[in-house]
């Protein structure tokens, strides 16, 4: 690992005036603020207003007013905003990455990758939304004289609660299909990472999104969450499984829908015939990309007994050679964890594992010399289900190696978890890899990749099973979930019931033979 003393110049775009402008749109009538810090140094960047319940109620009222007009705007005009926004987002990717980096501490390579997510989502739904939102004639129960049409209507105001690990992607990308469908949005980002989504909203408004349609409220989750959920018509939540349960319970009580994108304890299975140099490279990204703070990242690696030592040696060497440090350029392979609190949580998982008999193959310690929340890329061996990191999500740069004797055993071990978000399978034979993938209980499985192929495939729904979530983002359902269906049924001529003079027996006879005909001729 490269050690570099902390010599940092904040990105030129991140000026005090710019930050003040960004946070000015967050309502905070009580005057309470939260100190939003630069992760690499711990210096306060800006005082973020904290929204009181009255502020949240007002945000919903303004959003609701704007939504009525927006829903009445033709889909084509709504989509034109996102065409312009796509260009603006790509043109301003570097400035967005600056904000993502200062507020999250991730390395620049991950920050710039994150900026690409909203434009990718926009591109996909720009091609798909008009068709998805168009009325669909389904045909009525009686041919010729009845019709039934599926009409999509926006839910109203969608509440989005976003985490800190991909603040721009989760804050903006999940709003895009909701807005395209004619909804307004009230976003609650994490306090730590409110800057990049605030900038994203500014870019959307520059592209022509009507003012008032996209509101932001800030505060600690338990303070803001209840009022937000109680006023929302639908909730899109990304975060931990524990918080997801709280959100889901409240949404259920209010009888509104919700999508919950939650945590994982994602396995990687390497088959004997895999290209090990590729698999090691994949594992480095899977375990340490975004400093191990990707919901779909890898925390458990299962290796064939016969090639365990070979993989271990190469993987430990590659992890030990990673360039870990604070920098606003593309140099470092890995940046900081998001906060000192989170670093302590990650450390507690490693300490617990070591106390219970696990071996640290590399890393294992905080690195205050690199910055307040840095933690070394850490590889463990001998992790068991009695250890915190054996069963619960660590969400840091910590990964455990395990041996398996048979493929059946590898599948059983991979599935032995309450989570089911992502899995990664490596084989020289794609057919064998896909066969193995079909046996893994997970919302996403990547063959010969870690996560990017599944996540970047915006046409396919992506979500978790088991305790990793309910519902999905991306794909048709990623937009349709923000709509209600109206079944518009038309009866052109009264044909139900006996005709004048026809007895009920005769009527029933003709109705039953009509049923048979409908099936035989497949009349819809
Ligand atoms: P978290 O659940 O603590 O917080 C997520 C968001 O919920 C934050 O904005 C937080 O302020 C808010 N919140 C917290 N308590 C709340 C409450 N009682 N009511 C309403 N809102 C509340 O999660 P985190 O630690 O910020 O994020 C990391 C977690 O997110 C990890 O578990 C990770 O796997 C998960 N995640 C999942 C996905 C996915 O797509 N499945 C994507 C990114 C992150």
XYZ file of C-alpha atoms and ligand atoms in Angstrom:
568
model
C 0.000 0.000 0.000
C 1.316 3.447 -0.882
C 1.559 5.805 2.091
C 1.236 9.469 1.306
C 1.016 12.285 3.832
C -2.128 14.379 3.617
C -1.453 17.234 1.217
C -4.710 18.335 -0.232
C -6.094 21.201 -2.194
C -9.873 21.199 -2.354
C -11.254 21.177 -5.936
C -11.467 24.716 -7.320
C -15.190 24.346 -8.094
C -16.042 23.751 -4.433
C -16.153 27.346 -3.226
C -17.942 28.573 -0.111
C -20.279 30.702 -2.237
C -21.221 27.717 -4.420
C -21.929 25.529 -1.380
C -24.043 28.270 0.229
C -26.081 28.550 -2.972
C -26.657 24.801 -3.037
C -27.877 24.474 0.554
C -30.015 27.626 0.316
C -32.881 25.610 -1.179
C -33.117 23.310 1.864
C -35.892 24.545 4.179
C -34.883 24.890 7.832
C -37.293 27.145 9.726
C -35.978 26.111 13.150
C -32.511 27.463 12.348
C -30.894 24.144 13.294
C -28.025 23.121 11.035
C -25.799 20.091 10.505
C -22.080 20.467 9.921
C -21.370 18.892 6.546
C -17.665 18.042 6.414
C -14.975 17.297 3.873
C -14.321 13.630 4.606
C -10.596 13.641 3.810
C -9.833 16.371 6.358
C -12.803 16.550 8.732
C -13.092 20.303 7.981
C -16.582 21.802 7.977
C -17.668 22.638 4.419
C -21.079 24.160 5.033
C -23.892 24.331 7.607
C -26.758 22.260 6.197
C -30.254 23.451 7.267
C -32.325 20.813 9.049
C -35.985 20.646 8.065
C -38.700 20.758 10.726
C -42.036 18.928 10.225
C -43.682 22.220 9.064
C -40.940 22.601 6.427
C -41.605 19.095 5.164
C -45.355 19.710 5.035
C -44.763 22.908 3.050
C -42.377 21.102 0.677
C -45.107 18.565 -0.066
C -47.731 21.272 -0.566
C -45.534 23.126 -3.081
C -44.603 19.872 -4.827
C -48.261 18.828 -5.041
C -49.239 22.125 -6.631
C -46.427 21.856 -9.215
C -47.267 18.209 -9.862
C -50.798 18.966 -11.099
C -49.447 21.122 -13.913
C -46.606 18.723 -14.681
C -48.952 15.726 -14.942
C -51.040 17.694 -17.441
C -47.942 18.457 -19.543
C -47.698 16.124 -22.598
C -45.216 13.277 -22.071
C -43.165 14.481 -25.048
C -42.619 17.872 -23.410
C -41.742 16.270 -20.087
C -39.178 14.049 -21.796
C -37.638 17.003 -23.641
C -36.441 18.302 -20.240
C -34.463 15.102 -19.710
C -32.942 15.246 -23.183
C -31.477 18.629 -22.284
C -30.580 17.415 -18.785
C -28.626 14.493 -20.218
C -26.289 16.884 -22.015
C -25.923 19.111 -18.944
C -25.161 16.186 -16.652
C -22.432 14.878 -18.959
C -20.957 18.351 -19.470
C -20.817 18.971 -15.702
C -19.614 15.500 -14.684
C -16.315 16.796 -13.280
C -17.972 19.406 -11.065
C -20.414 16.764 -9.818
C -17.504 14.409 -9.087
C -15.829 17.182 -7.055
C -18.888 17.406 -4.804
C -19.273 13.632 -4.538
C -15.656 13.369 -3.483
C -15.614 16.111 -0.865
C -18.771 14.847 0.821
C -18.177 11.067 0.598
C -14.390 10.651 0.583
C -14.518 8.088 -2.239
C -11.715 8.041 -4.804
C -12.107 10.029 -7.993
C -12.487 7.037 -10.285
C -15.622 5.959 -8.409
C -16.917 9.528 -8.162
C -16.732 10.053 -11.919
C -18.352 6.648 -12.531
C -21.193 7.667 -10.241
C -21.837 10.812 -12.299
C -22.602 8.571 -15.296
C -25.548 6.833 -13.648
C -28.283 9.493 -14.027
C -27.473 10.107 -17.725
C -27.612 6.332 -18.322
C -30.996 6.116 -16.626
C -32.220 9.149 -18.594
C -31.041 7.591 -21.879
C -32.848 4.361 -21.174
C -36.181 5.893 -20.171
C -36.035 8.539 -22.913
C -36.332 5.598 -25.290
C -38.883 3.670 -23.260
C -41.062 6.050 -21.216
C -43.450 7.239 -23.923
C -44.396 3.668 -24.799
C -44.717 2.627 -21.152
C -46.939 5.587 -20.319
C -49.193 5.315 -23.375
C -52.676 3.851 -22.822
C -52.908 0.155 -23.751
C -56.155 -1.247 -25.158
C -56.744 -4.633 -23.563
C -60.151 -5.523 -24.972
C -63.310 -5.971 -22.912
C -65.121 -9.090 -21.664
C -67.613 -9.116 -24.566
C -66.034 -8.719 -28.008
C -67.028 -5.727 -30.135
C -69.337 -4.098 -27.621
C -66.862 -3.573 -24.754
C -63.345 -2.207 -24.388
C -60.972 -1.959 -21.468
C -57.936 0.304 -21.545
C -54.990 0.349 -19.164
C -54.292 4.001 -18.401
C -51.163 4.961 -16.444
C -51.455 7.810 -13.987
C -48.728 9.324 -11.817
C -48.875 8.469 -8.105
C -48.602 12.140 -7.115
C -45.686 13.101 -4.887
C -42.973 10.482 -4.467
C -40.797 10.570 -1.340
C -37.231 9.417 -1.971
C -34.932 8.567 0.931
C -31.331 8.102 -0.194
C -28.141 6.792 1.439
C -24.646 8.284 1.465
C -22.737 5.668 -0.513
C -24.030 6.743 -3.958
C -25.761 10.007 -3.087
C -25.938 11.362 -6.637
C -26.987 8.092 -8.255
C -29.642 7.191 -5.702
C -30.846 10.768 -5.160
C -31.200 11.679 -8.837
C -31.436 8.447 -10.850
C -34.383 7.148 -8.838
C -36.167 10.480 -9.300
C -35.802 10.500 -13.096
C -38.445 7.852 -13.950
C -40.745 9.220 -11.225
C -40.604 12.699 -12.794
C -40.939 11.381 -16.347
C -44.110 9.585 -15.247
C -45.610 12.911 -14.142
C -44.872 12.863 -10.413
C -43.284 15.451 -8.155
C -40.462 14.353 -5.847
C -39.473 15.220 -2.291
C -35.956 13.921 -1.664
C -34.321 13.340 1.684
C -30.627 12.748 1.102
C -28.296 11.680 3.883
C -27.026 14.751 5.779
C -23.434 13.776 5.015
C -23.961 13.752 1.245
C -26.615 16.323 0.381
C -24.422 18.450 -1.911
C -24.237 16.368 -5.091
C -28.000 15.671 -5.262
C -28.672 19.378 -4.651
C -26.456 20.169 -7.614
C -28.198 17.524 -9.711
C -31.565 19.173 -9.035
C -30.113 22.521 -10.056
C -28.982 20.992 -13.353
C -32.443 19.479 -13.901
C -33.999 22.911 -13.344
C -31.501 24.475 -15.749
C -32.731 21.902 -18.261
C -36.289 23.127 -17.772
C -37.746 21.107 -14.891
C -40.463 23.355 -13.421
C -39.554 24.999 -10.143
C -41.176 23.471 -7.090
C -41.513 20.025 -8.657
C -38.360 18.613 -7.041
C -38.090 19.468 -3.340
C -35.319 18.593 -0.893
C -35.671 18.249 2.866
C -32.768 17.415 5.157
C -32.363 15.966 8.610
C -31.609 12.804 10.499
C -33.704 9.896 9.240
C -35.830 9.268 12.344
C -36.629 13.031 12.560
C -37.604 13.577 8.931
C -38.752 10.098 7.894
C -42.179 9.879 9.583
C -43.502 13.234 8.261
C -42.099 12.503 4.821
C -43.701 9.062 4.605
C -47.021 10.337 5.989
C -47.279 12.906 3.190
C -45.956 10.811 0.314
C -48.010 8.848 -2.219
C -45.158 6.383 -2.729
C -41.763 5.883 -1.085
C -38.533 4.929 -2.808
C -35.988 3.943 -0.176
C -32.375 2.887 -0.506
C -30.436 2.043 2.644
C -29.921 -0.569 5.299
C -32.201 -3.527 5.904
C -32.927 -2.305 9.458
C -34.180 1.096 8.251
C -35.989 -0.550 5.342
C -38.187 -2.434 7.813
C -39.109 0.833 9.579
C -39.973 2.510 6.273
C -41.910 -0.507 4.986
C -43.963 -0.733 8.183
C -44.978 2.921 8.016
C -45.749 2.792 4.306
C -47.865 -0.306 4.937
C -49.812 1.435 7.701
C -50.473 4.354 5.339
C -51.455 1.936 2.549
C -48.978 3.418 0.095
C -46.566 1.478 -2.059
C -42.846 1.437 -1.495
C -39.708 0.115 -3.096
C -36.988 -0.929 -0.665
C -33.431 -1.372 -1.965
C -31.476 -2.741 0.996
C -28.223 -4.320 2.121
C -26.372 -7.442 1.036
C -23.746 -9.972 2.107
C -22.809 -10.772 -1.427
C -20.901 -13.934 -2.372
C -18.403 -14.513 -5.164
C -17.911 -18.106 -6.297
C -14.837 -18.901 -8.364
C -15.002 -22.213 -10.228
C -11.898 -24.294 -10.812
C -11.792 -23.470 -14.546
C -12.012 -19.684 -14.097
C -9.367 -17.289 -15.388
C -7.773 -16.543 -12.017
C -6.019 -13.344 -13.062
C -9.372 -11.923 -14.175
C -11.085 -13.214 -11.045
C -8.468 -11.633 -8.780
C -8.858 -8.320 -10.585
C -12.618 -8.624 -10.208
C -12.308 -9.452 -6.526
C -10.154 -6.373 -5.911
C -12.917 -4.174 -7.307
C -15.644 -6.253 -5.657
C -14.123 -5.982 -2.203
C -12.455 -2.559 -2.263
C -14.229 -0.506 -4.971
C -15.858 2.568 -3.394
C -13.940 1.541 -0.232
C -16.223 -1.482 0.086
C -19.303 0.717 0.316
C -21.311 -0.582 -2.649
C -24.517 -2.422 -1.810
C -23.688 -5.013 -4.506
C -20.047 -5.445 -3.475
C -18.436 -8.723 -2.392
C -17.869 -9.665 1.266
C -17.489 -13.460 0.871
C -15.300 -15.277 -1.661
C -15.663 -19.039 -2.166
C -12.677 -20.782 -3.788
C -12.062 -24.377 -4.872
C -9.813 -26.124 -2.344
C -7.436 -27.129 -5.162
C -6.682 -23.526 -6.149
C -7.288 -21.713 -2.853
C -3.632 -20.925 -2.092
C -2.999 -19.677 -5.636
C -5.890 -17.207 -5.460
C -5.059 -16.158 -1.905
C -1.447 -15.339 -2.771
C -2.335 -13.263 -5.834
C -5.267 -11.525 -4.126
C -3.299 -10.560 -0.991
C -0.430 -9.273 -3.153
C -2.811 -7.169 -5.270
C -4.656 -5.780 -2.219
C -1.379 -4.920 -0.474
C -0.231 -2.991 -3.565
C -3.329 -0.759 -3.722
C -2.724 2.976 -3.714
C -4.892 4.161 -0.821
C -4.948 7.861 -0.002
C -6.804 11.137 -0.154
C -6.539 12.896 -3.506
C -8.819 14.776 -5.860
C -7.142 13.245 -8.917
C -7.468 9.851 -10.578
C -4.389 8.407 -8.851
C -5.645 6.447 -5.827
C -7.194 3.004 -6.169
C -9.166 3.473 -2.970
C -10.295 6.436 -0.896
C -11.732 6.911 2.565
C -14.739 5.478 4.347
C -17.560 8.014 4.611
C -17.156 8.980 8.269
C -15.260 8.258 11.456
C -18.389 6.617 12.898
C -18.600 4.252 9.959
C -14.855 3.539 10.156
C -15.336 2.532 13.825
C -18.163 0.195 12.810
C -15.988 -1.462 10.169
C -13.137 -1.753 12.693
C -15.505 -3.353 15.220
C -16.332 -6.082 12.679
C -12.647 -6.824 12.079
C -11.777 -6.729 15.805
C -14.680 -9.052 16.604
C -13.567 -11.508 13.907
C -9.976 -11.499 15.137
C -11.074 -11.933 18.777
C -13.096 -14.994 17.697
C -10.213 -16.606 15.795
C -10.121 -15.138 12.278
C -6.758 -14.425 10.649
C -5.940 -11.093 9.020
C -4.121 -11.796 5.739
C -3.618 -8.115 4.987
C -4.805 -4.755 6.315
C -7.068 -4.804 9.352
C -6.417 -1.326 10.764
C -7.620 2.292 10.558
C -5.158 4.694 8.932
C -5.420 8.052 10.704
C -2.175 9.080 8.987
C -4.088 9.083 5.656
C -7.222 10.836 6.930
C -9.714 10.563 9.801
C -11.854 7.776 8.295
C -9.373 5.669 6.311
C -9.262 1.906 6.795
C -6.891 -0.544 5.128
C -8.044 -2.999 2.446
C -8.544 -6.069 4.615
C -8.625 -9.768 3.751
C -9.669 -12.275 6.399
C -9.512 -16.040 6.626
C -11.300 -18.332 9.061
C -14.454 -16.202 9.331
C -17.397 -18.108 10.839
C -21.112 -17.507 11.409
C -20.356 -16.611 15.056
C -18.591 -13.452 13.907
C -20.345 -10.177 13.085
C -18.742 -10.034 9.644
C -19.674 -13.680 9.059
C -23.378 -12.919 8.877
C -24.108 -9.184 8.747
C -23.106 -6.624 6.175
C -19.831 -4.865 7.064
C -20.046 -2.323 4.252
C -16.346 -1.576 4.242
C -13.128 -2.799 2.593
C -13.254 -6.164 4.350
C -13.616 -9.530 2.633
C -13.360 -13.136 3.803
C -11.892 -16.084 1.866
C -13.496 -19.528 2.170
C -12.708 -22.946 0.659
C -15.227 -25.310 -0.895
C -14.833 -28.964 -1.913
C -17.772 -29.368 -4.296
C -19.866 -26.949 -6.320
C -22.936 -28.043 -4.334
C -21.159 -27.007 -1.169
C -20.259 -23.635 -2.698
C -23.918 -23.040 -3.624
C -25.097 -24.010 -0.142
C -22.557 -21.670 1.490
C -23.396 -18.780 -0.857
C -27.117 -19.177 -0.128
C -26.613 -19.522 3.632
C -27.540 -15.888 4.324
C -30.603 -13.771 5.057
C -29.618 -11.425 2.232
C -30.050 -11.831 -1.536
C -28.915 -8.737 -3.395
C -26.024 -9.692 -5.667
C -23.713 -12.592 -6.442
C -20.735 -13.050 -8.714
C -19.838 -16.322 -10.421
C -16.589 -16.952 -12.307
C -16.008 -19.754 -14.810
C -14.180 -20.377 -18.077
C -17.427 -21.892 -19.327
C -20.237 -19.337 -19.535
C -22.884 -22.083 -19.766
C -21.595 -23.636 -16.528
C -21.447 -20.153 -14.972
C -25.086 -19.486 -15.910
C -26.149 -22.913 -14.615
C -24.522 -22.085 -11.286
C -26.092 -18.603 -11.322
C -29.562 -20.159 -11.590
C -28.997 -21.856 -8.224
C -28.073 -18.686 -6.324
C -30.831 -16.974 -4.326
C -30.189 -13.400 -5.365
C -31.837 -10.539 -7.213
C -28.706 -10.047 -9.355
C -26.071 -12.547 -10.438
C -23.095 -11.521 -12.572
C -21.174 -14.155 -14.513
C -17.494 -13.215 -14.905
C -18.128 -9.771 -13.483
C -18.778 -8.385 -10.011
C -21.720 -6.007 -10.370
C -21.327 -3.441 -13.133
C -22.856 -5.541 -15.909
C -26.067 -6.079 -13.942
C -26.298 -2.568 -12.556
C -25.579 -0.812 -15.841
C -28.169 -2.903 -17.711
C -30.895 -0.303 -17.235
C -33.440 -2.302 -19.249
C -33.573 -5.111 -16.683
C -35.116 -4.661 -13.232
C -32.534 -4.801 -10.438
C -33.524 -5.414 -6.831
C -32.983 -7.710 -3.884
C -34.686 -10.863 -2.646
C -34.935 -12.155 0.955
C -33.875 -9.357 3.365
C -32.257 -7.338 0.578
C -35.388 -5.628 -0.569
C -38.819 -5.347 -2.061
C -39.365 -4.210 -5.662
C -36.710 -3.043 -8.097
C -35.255 -0.107 -9.947
C -34.531 -0.082 -13.711
C -36.476 -1.932 -16.389
C -40.149 -1.280 -17.100
C -41.128 -1.715 -13.467
C -38.558 0.933 -12.473
C -40.893 3.481 -14.065
C -44.278 1.780 -13.813
C -43.955 1.481 -10.014
C -44.379 5.267 -9.884
C -47.785 5.002 -11.574
C -51.249 3.771 -10.707
C -53.315 1.889 -13.250
C -56.748 3.098 -14.168
C -58.874 0.459 -15.868
C -60.967 2.542 -18.257
C -63.856 0.282 -19.287
C -66.462 1.128 -21.916
C -69.718 -0.705 -22.657
C -70.940 0.406 -26.099
C -74.259 -1.423 -25.996
C -76.172 -3.065 -23.152
C -75.811 -6.830 -23.729
C -75.606 -8.222 -20.223
C -78.704 -9.946 -18.866
C -81.650 -11.606 -20.687
C -83.071 -9.820 -23.721
C -86.747 -8.763 -23.514
C -88.877 -11.900 -23.596
C -85.870 -14.221 -23.087
C -86.129 -16.364 -19.957
C -83.198 -16.564 -17.576
C -82.591 -20.244 -18.461
C -82.175 -19.361 -22.140
C -79.968 -16.438 -21.285
C -77.683 -18.614 -19.127
C -77.486 -21.190 -21.912
C -76.392 -18.599 -24.474
C -73.942 -17.046 -21.975
C -72.289 -20.430 -21.258
C -71.966 -21.339 -24.928
C -70.577 -17.849 -25.527
C -67.905 -18.577 -22.905
C -66.915 -21.747 -24.762
C -66.714 -19.848 -28.045
C -64.546 -17.155 -26.507
C -62.003 -19.747 -25.452
C -62.109 -21.713 -28.690
C -61.686 -18.672 -30.938
C -59.410 -16.894 -28.515
C -61.543 -13.781 -28.888
C -60.222 -11.088 -26.566
P -29.419 3.860 6.488
O -30.553 2.925 6.406
O -28.841 4.151 7.810
O -29.822 5.292 5.880
C -30.315 5.441 4.576
C -31.181 6.693 4.532
O -32.294 6.499 5.400
C -30.472 7.958 5.043
O -30.911 9.073 4.298
C -30.959 8.053 6.472
O -30.922 9.382 6.983
C -32.380 7.562 6.335
N -32.969 7.031 7.568
C -32.340 6.449 8.618
N -33.263 6.113 9.554
C -34.469 6.485 9.077
C -35.806 6.405 9.574
N -36.071 5.867 10.764
N -36.812 6.892 8.816
C -36.554 7.434 7.601
N -35.314 7.538 7.078
C -34.287 7.065 7.800
O -28.341 3.314 5.481
P -26.890 3.905 5.217
O -25.977 3.410 6.262
O -26.991 5.368 5.002
O -26.548 3.272 3.801
C -25.860 2.093 3.660
C -26.824 0.956 3.441
O -27.546 1.169 2.233
C -26.107 -0.368 3.262
O -26.813 -1.348 3.969
C -26.206 -0.625 1.768
O -26.129 -1.980 1.405
C -27.529 -0.024 1.455
N -27.658 0.307 0.031
C -28.467 -0.458 -0.742
C -28.562 -0.209 -2.111
C -29.431 -1.051 -2.996
O -29.688 -0.647 -4.126
N -29.895 -2.207 -2.559
C -27.854 0.857 -2.670
C -27.047 1.631 -1.845
C -26.967 1.347 -0.482
